[in-house]
Coordinates of C-alpha atoms in Angstrom, one line a residue:
M18 CA -10.1 70.3 4.2
N19 CA -12.6 70.4 1.4
P20 CA -15.0 67.5 1.9
L21 CA -15.3 67.2 -1.9
V22 CA -18.9 65.9 -1.6
D23 CA -21.3 66.4 1.3
D24 CA -21.4 63.1 3.3
R25 CA -24.9 64.0 4.5
L26 CA -26.1 64.4 0.9
V27 CA -24.6 61.0 -0.1
S28 CA -26.3 59.3 2.9
F29 CA -29.6 61.0 2.2
L30 CA -29.6 60.1 -1.4
L31 CA -28.7 56.4 -0.8
Y32 CA -30.9 55.7 2.2
D33 CA -33.7 58.3 2.1
L34 CA -34.3 59.1 -1.5
V35 CA -33.6 56.0 -3.6
D36 CA -33.5 53.4 -0.8
A37 CA -30.4 51.6 -2.0
P38 CA -30.7 48.7 0.6
A39 CA -34.0 47.7 -1.1
L40 CA -31.9 46.5 -4.0
C41 CA -30.5 43.8 -1.8
S42 CA -33.8 41.9 -2.4
L43 CA -32.6 41.3 -5.9
A44 CA -30.7 38.1 -6.4
Y45 CA -27.6 39.8 -7.9
F46 CA -27.2 42.0 -4.8
E47 CA -28.3 39.5 -2.2
D48 CA -24.9 39.2 -0.6
H49 CA -24.8 43.0 0.1
S50 CA -26.3 45.1 2.9
R51 CA -26.0 48.7 4.1
D52 CA -22.9 47.7 5.9
T53 CA -21.1 46.6 2.7
F54 CA -22.3 49.7 1.0
E55 CA -20.9 51.9 3.7
L56 CA -17.6 50.0 3.6
Y57 CA -17.2 50.7 -0.1
V58 CA -18.3 54.3 0.0
G59 CA -16.0 54.9 3.0
S60 CA -13.0 53.4 1.2
C61 CA -13.6 55.6 -1.9
R62 CA -14.1 58.6 0.3
R63 CA -10.8 58.0 2.2
I64 CA -8.7 57.5 -0.9
A65 CA -10.3 60.5 -2.5
R66 CA -9.5 62.8 0.4
D67 CA -6.2 61.4 1.4
V68 CA -4.6 60.3 -1.9
L69 CA -6.3 61.8 -5.0
F70 CA -7.1 65.3 -3.8
P71 CA -3.5 66.1 -2.7
A72 CA -2.3 65.1 -6.1
Y73 CA -4.8 67.2 -8.0
R74 CA -2.8 70.5 -8.3
P75 CA 0.5 68.8 -9.1
M76 CA -1.1 66.8 -11.9
D77 CA -2.9 69.9 -13.3
E78 CA 0.4 71.8 -13.3
E79 CA 2.4 69.0 -14.8
P80 CA 0.4 67.2 -17.6
P81 CA 1.7 64.0 -19.1
R82 CA 4.6 64.4 -21.5
L83 CA 5.3 62.9 -24.9
E84 CA 8.9 61.6 -24.9
D85 CA 10.4 59.4 -27.7
G86 CA 6.9 58.4 -28.9
R87 CA 5.6 57.4 -25.4
I88 CA 3.5 59.2 -22.9
R89 CA 4.9 59.7 -19.4
V90 CA 2.3 60.4 -16.7
H91 CA 2.7 62.4 -13.6
P92 CA 4.6 60.4 -10.9
S93 CA 1.7 60.6 -8.5
M94 CA -0.4 58.3 -10.8
H95 CA 2.0 55.4 -10.2
A96 CA 1.0 55.5 -6.5
I97 CA -2.7 56.3 -7.1
Y98 CA -3.7 53.7 -9.6
P99 CA -2.7 50.6 -7.6
Q100 CA -4.9 51.9 -4.7
L101 CA -7.9 52.3 -7.0
V102 CA -7.3 48.8 -8.2
D103 CA -7.0 47.5 -4.6
V104 CA -10.3 49.0 -3.5
G105 CA -12.0 47.4 -6.5
V106 CA -13.0 50.5 -8.4
L107 CA -12.4 48.8 -11.8
A108 CA -15.0 46.0 -11.4
A109 CA -17.1 47.3 -8.6
T110 CA -20.4 46.6 -10.3
R111 CA -19.4 43.6 -12.4
P112 CA -20.2 40.0 -11.6
A113 CA -18.1 37.9 -9.2
E114 CA -17.1 35.5 -12.0
V115 CA -15.1 38.3 -13.7
G116 CA -13.6 39.5 -10.5
G117 CA -16.2 42.1 -9.6
Q118 CA -18.0 43.0 -6.3
Q119 CA -21.5 43.0 -7.7
L120 CA -22.3 46.3 -6.1
P121 CA -25.3 48.3 -7.2
M122 CA -24.6 51.0 -9.7
T123 CA -26.5 53.3 -7.3
V124 CA -23.9 52.8 -4.7
A125 CA -20.8 52.9 -7.0
T126 CA -22.1 56.1 -8.6
L127 CA -22.1 58.0 -5.3
A128 CA -19.0 56.4 -4.0
H129 CA -17.1 57.3 -7.2
A130 CA -18.3 60.9 -7.0
Y131 CA -15.8 61.4 -4.3
L132 CA -13.0 60.2 -6.6
M133 CA -14.1 62.4 -9.4
A134 CA -14.4 65.5 -7.1
A135 CA -10.9 64.8 -5.8
N136 CA -9.1 64.3 -9.1
L137 CA -11.2 63.5 -12.1
S138 CA -8.1 62.8 -14.3
A139 CA -6.8 60.2 -12.0
Y140 CA -10.2 58.5 -11.9
G141 CA -10.5 58.7 -15.6
Y142 CA -7.9 56.0 -16.2
A143 CA -10.1 53.6 -14.2
A144 CA -13.4 54.6 -15.6
L145 CA -12.3 54.2 -19.2
T146 CA -10.9 50.8 -18.4
T147 CA -14.1 49.7 -16.8
G148 CA -16.2 50.7 -19.8
A149 CA -13.8 49.1 -22.3
A150 CA -13.6 45.9 -20.3
H151 CA -17.4 45.8 -20.0
L152 CA -17.7 45.9 -23.8
I153 CA -15.5 42.8 -24.1
E154 CA -17.4 41.2 -21.3
S155 CA -20.7 41.8 -23.1
F156 CA -19.8 41.1 -26.7
G157 CA -16.4 39.5 -26.9
D158 CA -15.7 35.8 -27.3
E159 CA -14.0 33.6 -24.6
P160 CA -10.4 34.2 -25.9
L161 CA -10.9 38.0 -25.8
R162 CA -12.4 37.8 -22.3
R163 CA -9.6 35.7 -21.1
E164 CA -6.7 37.5 -22.7
L165 CA -7.9 41.1 -22.6
M166 CA -10.8 41.6 -20.2
T167 CA -9.3 39.8 -17.3
R168 CA -6.1 41.8 -17.4
M169 CA -8.1 45.0 -17.6
Y170 CA -10.4 44.3 -14.6
E171 CA -7.3 43.2 -12.7
G172 CA -5.7 46.6 -13.4
R173 CA -2.7 45.2 -15.3
W174 CA -3.9 46.8 -18.5
T175 CA -6.0 49.8 -19.1
G176 CA -8.6 50.5 -21.8
T177 CA -10.0 53.3 -24.0
M178 CA -12.7 54.1 -26.5
A179 CA -11.4 55.1 -29.9
L180 CA -14.2 56.6 -32.0
T181 CA -13.3 60.1 -33.2
E182 CA -11.3 60.7 -36.4
P183 CA -9.7 64.0 -37.4
Q184 CA -11.8 64.4 -40.5
A185 CA -15.1 63.2 -39.0
G186 CA -15.4 64.6 -35.5
S187 CA -18.7 63.5 -34.0
S188 CA -20.0 62.2 -37.3
L189 CA -19.2 58.5 -36.9
A190 CA -20.8 57.7 -40.2
D191 CA -17.8 59.3 -41.8
I192 CA -15.0 57.3 -40.2
T193 CA -12.5 55.7 -42.6
T194 CA -10.3 53.4 -40.4
T195 CA -10.3 50.0 -42.1
A196 CA -9.9 46.4 -41.0
A197 CA -8.9 43.6 -43.4
P198 CA -9.2 40.0 -42.3
T199 CA -6.2 37.7 -42.0
E200 CA -5.9 33.9 -42.1
G201 CA -5.1 34.0 -38.4
G202 CA -8.5 35.3 -37.3
C203 CA -7.4 38.8 -36.5
Y204 CA -7.6 41.9 -38.7
L205 CA -5.0 44.3 -40.1
V206 CA -6.2 47.8 -39.1
R207 CA -5.2 51.0 -40.7
G208 CA -6.3 54.5 -39.8
S209 CA -6.2 57.4 -37.4
K210 CA -8.1 58.4 -34.3
I211 CA -8.0 61.7 -32.3
F212 CA -8.9 62.9 -28.8
I213 CA -8.3 59.4 -27.4
S214 CA -8.1 59.8 -23.6
G215 CA -5.5 57.5 -22.0
G216 CA -4.5 56.0 -25.4
D217 CA -0.9 55.6 -24.3
H218 CA 1.0 56.0 -21.0
D219 CA 3.6 54.3 -18.8
L220 CA 1.1 53.6 -16.0
T221 CA 0.5 50.0 -16.9
E222 CA 2.2 47.6 -19.3
N223 CA -0.5 47.8 -22.0
V224 CA -3.5 49.8 -23.3
V225 CA -6.5 48.2 -25.2
N226 CA -8.3 50.5 -27.5
L227 CA -11.9 49.6 -28.2
T228 CA -12.0 50.9 -31.7
L229 CA -14.7 51.6 -34.4
A230 CA -13.5 50.7 -37.9
R231 CA -14.9 49.4 -41.2
L232 CA -14.3 45.9 -42.6
V233 CA -13.0 46.1 -46.1
G234 CA -16.0 46.2 -48.4
A235 CA -18.5 47.2 -45.6
P236 CA -21.5 49.3 -46.5
P237 CA -21.2 53.1 -46.1
G238 CA -22.6 55.0 -43.1
T239 CA -23.1 53.7 -39.6
R240 CA -24.4 50.3 -40.9
G241 CA -20.9 49.4 -42.0
I242 CA -19.1 50.0 -38.6
S243 CA -17.6 47.1 -36.6
L244 CA -16.0 47.1 -33.2
F245 CA -12.4 45.9 -32.6
A246 CA -10.1 45.5 -29.6
I247 CA -6.7 46.8 -30.6
P248 CA -3.9 46.6 -27.9
N249 CA -0.9 48.9 -28.2
R250 CA 1.2 45.8 -27.6
R251 CA 0.0 42.3 -28.5
L252 CA 0.8 39.0 -27.0
E253 CA 3.0 36.6 -29.0
D254 CA 4.2 33.4 -27.3
G255 CA 3.4 34.9 -23.9
A256 CA 5.4 38.1 -24.5
L257 CA 4.2 41.6 -25.3
V258 CA 5.4 42.9 -28.7
D259 CA 4.8 46.2 -30.5
N260 CA 1.4 46.2 -32.3
D261 CA 2.0 49.1 -34.7
V262 CA 0.0 51.6 -32.7
S263 CA 1.8 54.9 -32.4
V264 CA 1.2 58.3 -30.8
A265 CA 0.9 60.9 -33.5
G266 CA 0.5 63.8 -31.1
A267 CA -0.7 65.0 -27.7
I268 CA -3.5 67.4 -27.3
H269 CA -2.9 70.3 -24.9
K270 CA -6.1 70.6 -23.0
I271 CA -7.5 73.4 -20.8
G272 CA -8.7 70.9 -18.2
W273 CA -8.5 67.2 -17.2
R274 CA -4.8 67.8 -17.7
G275 CA -3.7 64.7 -15.8
L276 CA -5.3 62.4 -18.4
P277 CA -3.5 62.5 -21.8
S278 CA -5.7 63.1 -24.9
L279 CA -3.9 61.7 -28.0
A280 CA -3.9 61.3 -31.7
L281 CA -3.2 57.7 -32.5
S282 CA -2.1 56.0 -35.7
F283 CA -2.9 52.4 -36.5
G284 CA -0.9 50.4 -39.0
E285 CA 1.6 52.8 -40.3
R286 CA 3.9 49.8 -40.9
G287 CA 1.0 47.6 -42.0
D288 CA 1.2 45.4 -38.9
C289 CA -1.5 46.7 -36.5
R290 CA -3.7 43.7 -35.5
G291 CA -7.2 44.0 -34.1
W292 CA -9.7 41.5 -32.9
L293 CA -13.4 41.7 -33.8
V294 CA -15.7 42.2 -30.8
G295 CA -19.2 40.9 -31.4
E296 CA -20.8 40.6 -34.8
P297 CA -19.6 42.4 -37.9
H298 CA -21.3 45.7 -38.8
H299 CA -22.9 46.0 -35.3
G300 CA -20.0 48.0 -33.8
L301 CA -21.9 51.2 -33.3
R302 CA -24.8 49.5 -31.5
Q303 CA -22.4 47.7 -29.3
M304 CA -20.3 50.8 -28.6
F305 CA -23.4 52.6 -27.5
Q306 CA -23.2 50.5 -24.3
M307 CA -19.9 52.3 -23.4
M308 CA -21.0 55.6 -24.8
N309 CA -24.2 55.7 -22.7
E310 CA -22.2 54.6 -19.6
A311 CA -19.7 57.3 -20.4
R312 CA -22.4 59.9 -20.8
I313 CA -23.6 59.1 -17.3
M314 CA -20.0 59.2 -16.1
I315 CA -19.5 62.6 -17.6
G316 CA -22.6 63.8 -15.9
L317 CA -21.3 62.5 -12.6
N318 CA -18.0 64.3 -13.3
G319 CA -20.0 67.5 -13.9
A320 CA -21.8 67.2 -10.6
A321 CA -18.6 66.2 -8.7
T322 CA -16.6 69.1 -10.2
A323 CA -19.4 71.6 -9.3
S324 CA -19.5 70.0 -5.8
V325 CA -15.9 70.4 -4.9
A326 CA -15.9 74.0 -6.1
Y327 CA -19.1 74.8 -4.2
H328 CA -17.6 73.5 -0.9
E329 CA -14.5 75.6 -1.6
A330 CA -16.7 78.7 -2.1
V331 CA -18.7 78.0 1.1
E332 CA -15.6 77.8 3.2
Y333 CA -14.1 80.9 1.6
A334 CA -17.4 82.8 2.2
R335 CA -17.4 81.8 5.8
T336 CA -13.8 82.9 6.5
R337 CA -13.3 85.9 4.2
T338 CA -14.3 89.1 5.8
Q339 CA -15.2 92.2 3.8
G340 CA -17.7 95.0 4.1
R341 CA -20.5 95.4 6.6
A342 CA -24.2 94.7 6.8
L343 CA -26.5 96.8 4.7
G344 CA -27.4 99.9 6.7
D345 CA -24.4 99.7 8.9
R346 CA -22.5 102.9 8.3
D347 CA -20.1 102.6 11.2
P348 CA -16.6 102.2 9.8
T349 CA -15.2 101.3 13.2
R350 CA -17.1 98.0 13.2
P351 CA -15.2 95.0 12.0
P352 CA -15.9 93.6 8.6
V353 CA -18.3 90.7 8.4
P354 CA -17.8 87.3 6.6
I355 CA -19.0 87.7 3.0
V356 CA -21.5 84.9 3.6
E357 CA -23.5 87.5 5.5
H358 CA -24.1 89.4 2.2
A359 CA -27.3 88.5 0.5
D360 CA -25.9 88.2 -3.0
V361 CA -23.2 85.8 -1.9
R362 CA -25.8 83.6 -0.3
R363 CA -27.7 83.8 -3.6
M364 CA -24.7 82.5 -5.5
L365 CA -24.1 79.8 -2.9
L366 CA -27.7 78.6 -2.9
R367 CA -27.7 78.5 -6.7
Q368 CA -24.6 76.3 -6.6
K369 CA -26.2 74.1 -4.0
A370 CA -29.4 73.7 -5.9
I371 CA -27.5 72.7 -9.0
V372 CA -25.2 70.2 -7.2
D373 CA -28.0 68.6 -5.1
G374 CA -30.3 68.4 -8.1
A375 CA -27.6 66.9 -10.3
F376 CA -26.6 64.3 -7.8
A377 CA -30.2 63.3 -7.1
L378 CA -30.9 62.9 -10.8
L379 CA -27.8 60.7 -11.2
A380 CA -28.7 58.6 -8.2
T381 CA -32.1 58.0 -9.7
T382 CA -30.8 57.1 -13.1
A383 CA -28.3 54.7 -11.5
R384 CA -31.1 53.0 -9.7
W385 CA -32.9 52.5 -13.0
A386 CA -29.7 51.0 -14.4
D387 CA -29.7 48.5 -11.5
L388 CA -33.3 47.6 -12.0
W389 CA -33.0 47.3 -15.8
E390 CA -30.2 44.8 -15.5
H391 CA -31.2 42.9 -12.4
A392 CA -34.9 43.2 -11.6
A393 CA -36.8 39.8 -11.6
D394 CA -39.9 41.3 -13.2
P395 CA -39.6 41.9 -16.9
A396 CA -42.0 44.8 -16.7
V397 CA -39.9 46.5 -14.1
R398 CA -36.8 46.0 -16.3
E399 CA -38.5 47.4 -19.4
R400 CA -39.9 50.4 -17.5
S401 CA -36.4 51.2 -16.0
R402 CA -34.7 50.8 -19.4
L403 CA -37.1 53.3 -21.0
L404 CA -36.7 55.8 -18.2
L405 CA -32.9 55.5 -18.2
D406 CA -32.8 55.9 -22.0
L407 CA -35.0 59.0 -21.8
L408 CA -33.0 60.7 -19.0
T409 CA -29.4 59.9 -20.2
P410 CA -29.0 63.0 -22.3
V411 CA -30.3 65.1 -19.4
A412 CA -28.1 63.3 -16.8
K413 CA -25.1 64.0 -19.1
S414 CA -25.8 67.6 -20.1
F415 CA -27.4 69.2 -17.1
P416 CA -24.5 68.7 -14.7
A417 CA -22.0 69.7 -17.4
E418 CA -23.8 72.9 -18.5
H419 CA -25.2 74.1 -15.2
G420 CA -22.2 72.7 -13.4
F421 CA -20.1 75.1 -15.5
E422 CA -22.4 77.9 -14.3
A423 CA -21.9 76.7 -10.7
N424 CA -18.2 76.6 -11.1
A425 CA -18.2 80.2 -12.5
L426 CA -20.2 81.2 -9.4
A427 CA -17.5 79.6 -7.2
V428 CA -15.0 81.8 -9.0
Q429 CA -17.2 84.8 -8.5
V430 CA -17.6 84.2 -4.7
H431 CA -13.8 84.2 -4.5
G432 CA -13.7 87.6 -6.2
G433 CA -10.3 88.7 -7.4
Y434 CA -8.7 85.6 -5.9
G435 CA -11.1 83.4 -7.9
Y436 CA -9.4 84.0 -11.2
S437 CA -5.9 83.4 -9.9
S438 CA -4.2 80.1 -10.3
E439 CA -3.2 80.3 -6.6
Y440 CA -6.8 79.3 -5.8
L441 CA -8.3 76.1 -7.1
P442 CA -11.7 77.3 -8.5
E443 CA -10.2 78.5 -11.8
A444 CA -8.8 75.0 -12.4
W445 CA -12.1 73.3 -11.7
L446 CA -13.8 75.8 -14.1
R447 CA -11.4 74.7 -16.8
D448 CA -12.1 71.0 -16.0
Q449 CA -15.8 71.5 -16.1
K450 CA -15.8 73.0 -19.6
L451 CA -14.7 69.7 -21.1
N452 CA -17.8 67.9 -19.7
S453 CA -20.1 69.7 -22.1
I454 CA -18.0 68.5 -25.0
H455 CA -17.0 65.0 -23.9
E456 CA -19.1 62.1 -25.2
G457 CA -21.3 64.2 -27.5
T458 CA -21.7 67.9 -27.2
T459 CA -24.8 69.4 -25.6
G460 CA -26.2 70.1 -29.1
I461 CA -25.8 66.4 -30.0
Q462 CA -27.6 65.5 -26.7
S463 CA -30.4 67.8 -27.5
L464 CA -31.0 66.3 -30.9
D465 CA -30.8 62.9 -29.4
L466 CA -33.4 63.7 -26.7
L467 CA -36.0 65.4 -28.9
G468 CA -35.3 63.6 -32.2
R469 CA -35.3 60.1 -30.8
R470 CA -35.7 59.5 -27.1
V471 CA -38.9 61.3 -26.1
V472 CA -40.7 60.1 -29.2
A473 CA -39.6 56.5 -29.0
Q474 CA -42.3 53.8 -29.0
G475 CA -45.0 56.4 -29.6
G476 CA -43.9 58.5 -26.6
A477 CA -43.9 55.7 -24.1
P478 CA -40.8 56.9 -22.2
L479 CA -42.4 60.4 -21.8
R480 CA -45.6 58.9 -20.5
L481 CA -43.6 56.9 -17.9
F482 CA -41.8 60.1 -16.9
G483 CA -45.2 61.7 -16.4
E484 CA -46.2 58.9 -14.1
E485 CA -43.0 59.4 -12.0
I486 CA -43.8 63.1 -11.7
A487 CA -47.4 62.6 -10.8
E488 CA -46.4 60.1 -8.1
A489 CA -43.9 62.6 -6.7
V490 CA -46.4 65.4 -6.7
A491 CA -49.0 63.3 -4.9
R492 CA -46.6 62.2 -2.3
A493 CA -45.4 65.8 -1.8
R494 CA -48.9 67.0 -1.2
R495 CA -49.5 64.2 1.4
A496 CA -46.3 65.2 3.1
G497 CA -47.4 68.9 3.4
V498 CA -44.9 70.3 0.8
N499 CA -45.9 73.8 -0.3
G500 CA -48.9 73.3 -2.6
A501 CA -47.7 76.0 -5.1
W502 CA -44.5 74.0 -5.6
C503 CA -46.5 70.8 -6.3
E504 CA -48.8 72.7 -8.7
S505 CA -45.8 74.3 -10.5
V506 CA -44.0 71.0 -11.2
G507 CA -47.2 69.2 -12.3
R508 CA -48.2 72.0 -14.6
R509 CA -44.8 72.3 -16.2
F510 CA -44.8 68.6 -17.1
D511 CA -48.2 69.0 -18.8
L512 CA -46.7 71.9 -20.8
V513 CA -43.7 69.8 -21.8
A514 CA -46.0 66.9 -22.8
S515 CA -48.2 69.0 -25.0
L516 CA -45.1 70.7 -26.5
T517 CA -43.5 67.4 -27.3
A518 CA -46.7 66.2 -29.0
E519 CA -46.7 69.3 -31.1
L520 CA -43.1 69.1 -32.1
G521 CA -43.4 65.4 -32.8
A522 CA -46.3 66.0 -35.1
R523 CA -44.2 68.5 -37.1
G524 CA -41.6 65.8 -37.5
L525 CA -44.1 63.2 -38.6
A526 CA -45.4 65.7 -41.2
G527 CA -41.9 66.0 -42.7
D528 CA -41.0 69.3 -41.0
V529 CA -37.8 68.0 -39.3
E530 CA -36.3 71.5 -39.1
G531 CA -39.5 72.8 -37.5
M532 CA -39.3 70.0 -34.9
L533 CA -35.6 70.2 -34.1
A534 CA -34.6 73.9 -34.7
H535 CA -34.9 74.7 -31.0
S536 CA -33.7 71.3 -29.7
A537 CA -31.2 73.0 -27.4
D538 CA -34.0 75.0 -25.8
Y539 CA -36.0 71.8 -25.5
L540 CA -33.2 70.0 -23.7
E541 CA -32.8 73.0 -21.4
L542 CA -36.5 73.1 -20.4
F543 CA -36.6 69.3 -20.0
S544 CA -33.5 69.4 -17.8
I545 CA -35.0 72.2 -15.6
L546 CA -38.2 70.2 -15.1
A547 CA -36.3 66.9 -14.4
V548 CA -34.2 68.7 -11.7
A549 CA -37.3 70.4 -10.3
W550 CA -38.8 66.9 -10.0
Q551 CA -35.8 65.8 -8.0
H552 CA -35.9 68.8 -5.7
L553 CA -39.6 68.1 -5.1
R554 CA -38.8 64.5 -4.2
M555 CA -36.0 65.7 -1.8
A556 CA -38.3 68.3 -0.3
T557 CA -40.9 65.7 0.3
V558 CA -38.5 63.4 2.2
A559 CA -37.1 66.4 4.1
H560 CA -40.7 67.3 5.2
E561 CA -41.4 63.7 6.3
R562 CA -38.1 63.4 8.2
L563 CA -38.5 66.8 9.9
A564 CA -42.1 65.9 11.0
A565 CA -40.6 62.8 12.6
G566 CA -38.1 64.8 14.6
D567 CA -35.0 63.8 12.5
E568 CA -31.8 65.1 14.1
R569 CA -30.5 66.3 10.7
A570 CA -32.7 69.4 10.8
P571 CA -30.2 72.0 9.5
F572 CA -29.3 69.8 6.5
L573 CA -32.9 69.0 5.7
R574 CA -33.9 72.7 5.9
G575 CA -31.0 73.3 3.5
L576 CA -32.7 70.9 1.1
L577 CA -35.9 72.7 1.4
A578 CA -34.2 76.0 0.6
G579 CA -32.6 74.5 -2.5
A580 CA -36.0 73.2 -3.6
Q581 CA -37.7 76.5 -3.1
Y582 CA -35.0 78.3 -5.0
W583 CA -35.1 76.0 -8.0
I584 CA -38.9 75.6 -8.2
C585 CA -39.6 79.3 -7.7
T586 CA -36.8 80.9 -9.6
E587 CA -35.7 78.5 -12.3
L588 CA -38.8 76.3 -13.2
P589 CA -40.8 79.3 -14.6
R590 CA -38.1 79.5 -17.4
V591 CA -39.8 76.5 -18.9
D592 CA -42.7 78.7 -20.1
H593 CA -40.4 81.0 -22.1
L594 CA -38.3 78.2 -23.5
A595 CA -41.5 76.3 -24.6
D596 CA -42.7 79.5 -26.4
L597 CA -39.4 79.6 -28.3
C598 CA -39.8 76.0 -29.3
R599 CA -43.3 76.6 -30.5
S600 CA -42.9 79.9 -32.1
G601 CA -40.4 78.9 -34.8
E602 CA -38.2 81.9 -33.9
D603 CA -35.7 81.7 -36.8
S604 CA -32.9 84.2 -36.2
Y605 CA -30.1 81.7 -36.5
L606 CA -32.0 79.6 -39.1
R607 CA -32.1 82.6 -41.4
L608 CA -28.6 83.8 -40.6
D609 CA -26.4 83.9 -43.7
P610 CA -22.8 82.9 -42.8
D611 CA -21.7 85.9 -44.7
W612 CA -23.4 88.2 -42.2
L613 CA -21.1 87.0 -39.4

């Protein structure tokens, strides 16, 4: 059976690379230990392999249906969702006072990777609910927390984020959904949203949409956006009644087919009631909490989807026989497993390097999230916040974009069987493509990284990132890692730092186009460097463990092979991409649409 995610990698990341048990010294996690971490990871692993994965193909083949204005999910979900609730997935990291387990995000991230790899649509219902409930927990008043949040964390209701509108797309400044105050303290909402994942279903008795809208008379642009909680059915005298939220249509997606994507209409009869979450006109700032959490979640989906396909490709390559070794001209010899062919191993190693690097990056960002929220030292919290903020676009986009490449390689390894629906890699390839679009396209992430995050506070986050890389290089040298690898990683950071300063100066001088024209190339080179840094860190620990006689030698040598591959074959691309950013190459800037 496909392992979904390599258990050895999860253990290595948790206990060798990021030292998750050290988080138990923080007050918030003091009731936990490695034993409780293992218990939670093991529970998620078991449900993923035994329950979610067997339901993946049926759910992909039979998406939710729109019948009589309601969404009917696949029958498997009615058995799956209660088990996710019972394990505690919905509030795993949340405080005990709201029903949570107070687990580190570091642990939950890698535990939930199994669930995503097994069936990302099934997990999506839970993940969206967690994010929406966390918004109410953070910004809602006590009645909202009692009436909505509690039911969501308990699994009785689910939640969504409702941002996008048909006419506005990703441009949230252009949303037109409105909210008018009433004497009862709620607001009458009117408008339309689109691409709302899980916005209606028959899985639970209610759905709460965390929705961006404008108060009547609010200023234009993003300054006039407020956040509202809008349940599909509202409570009146202890009973649920229709809240004038209707499904206007279902989107037929290429992937994530078990989770409905919907067009929703609010207030067609003038009776849709929403409740303000937090302060008026601060909705976008508040929603960024869920958006940033969702970006990390999408990155984890990307890594998990690449992982499950990689393991499928490895098993296929080990068992599929075809051809003979180069130089063997004897047709009477039996064919060899295709893993014996150098080009197949090249494709598998590239997949492994992408998967391992992505998971390492996500484990590192999760640890920063834990420290930002729970470290006792304010300086540690601020450092972690800046680093997490800097790396969020990378943690979202690298697993999505390079994960798609890894999934395509899994199809390629399967050859003619790969593009048939009888084999699963083609379905995972469809799933993966959505990750580069969900929660802000890669282009949006690139503008965010270069236009805001690397230049924030005079470049402070980038300087901290440089310190992280310098520390990793120094430790790698002490451990005996190949000196050329260390030099290559350190030199590429220096190149990125000087490039960032140059592009930032263009922006300060008013040449915004000159700064951002190659933002996509900048995101790519930054991502390559960030993942090379992770591979260097993993190689360092592998060297240290091998020198100590660690019994995991084959696994550790595989990490060294992945590090060599990424640093020697991929990291040099940073030079070319930096040249493009500096040069002002303007082919697509000059392009007249009439030429297309």
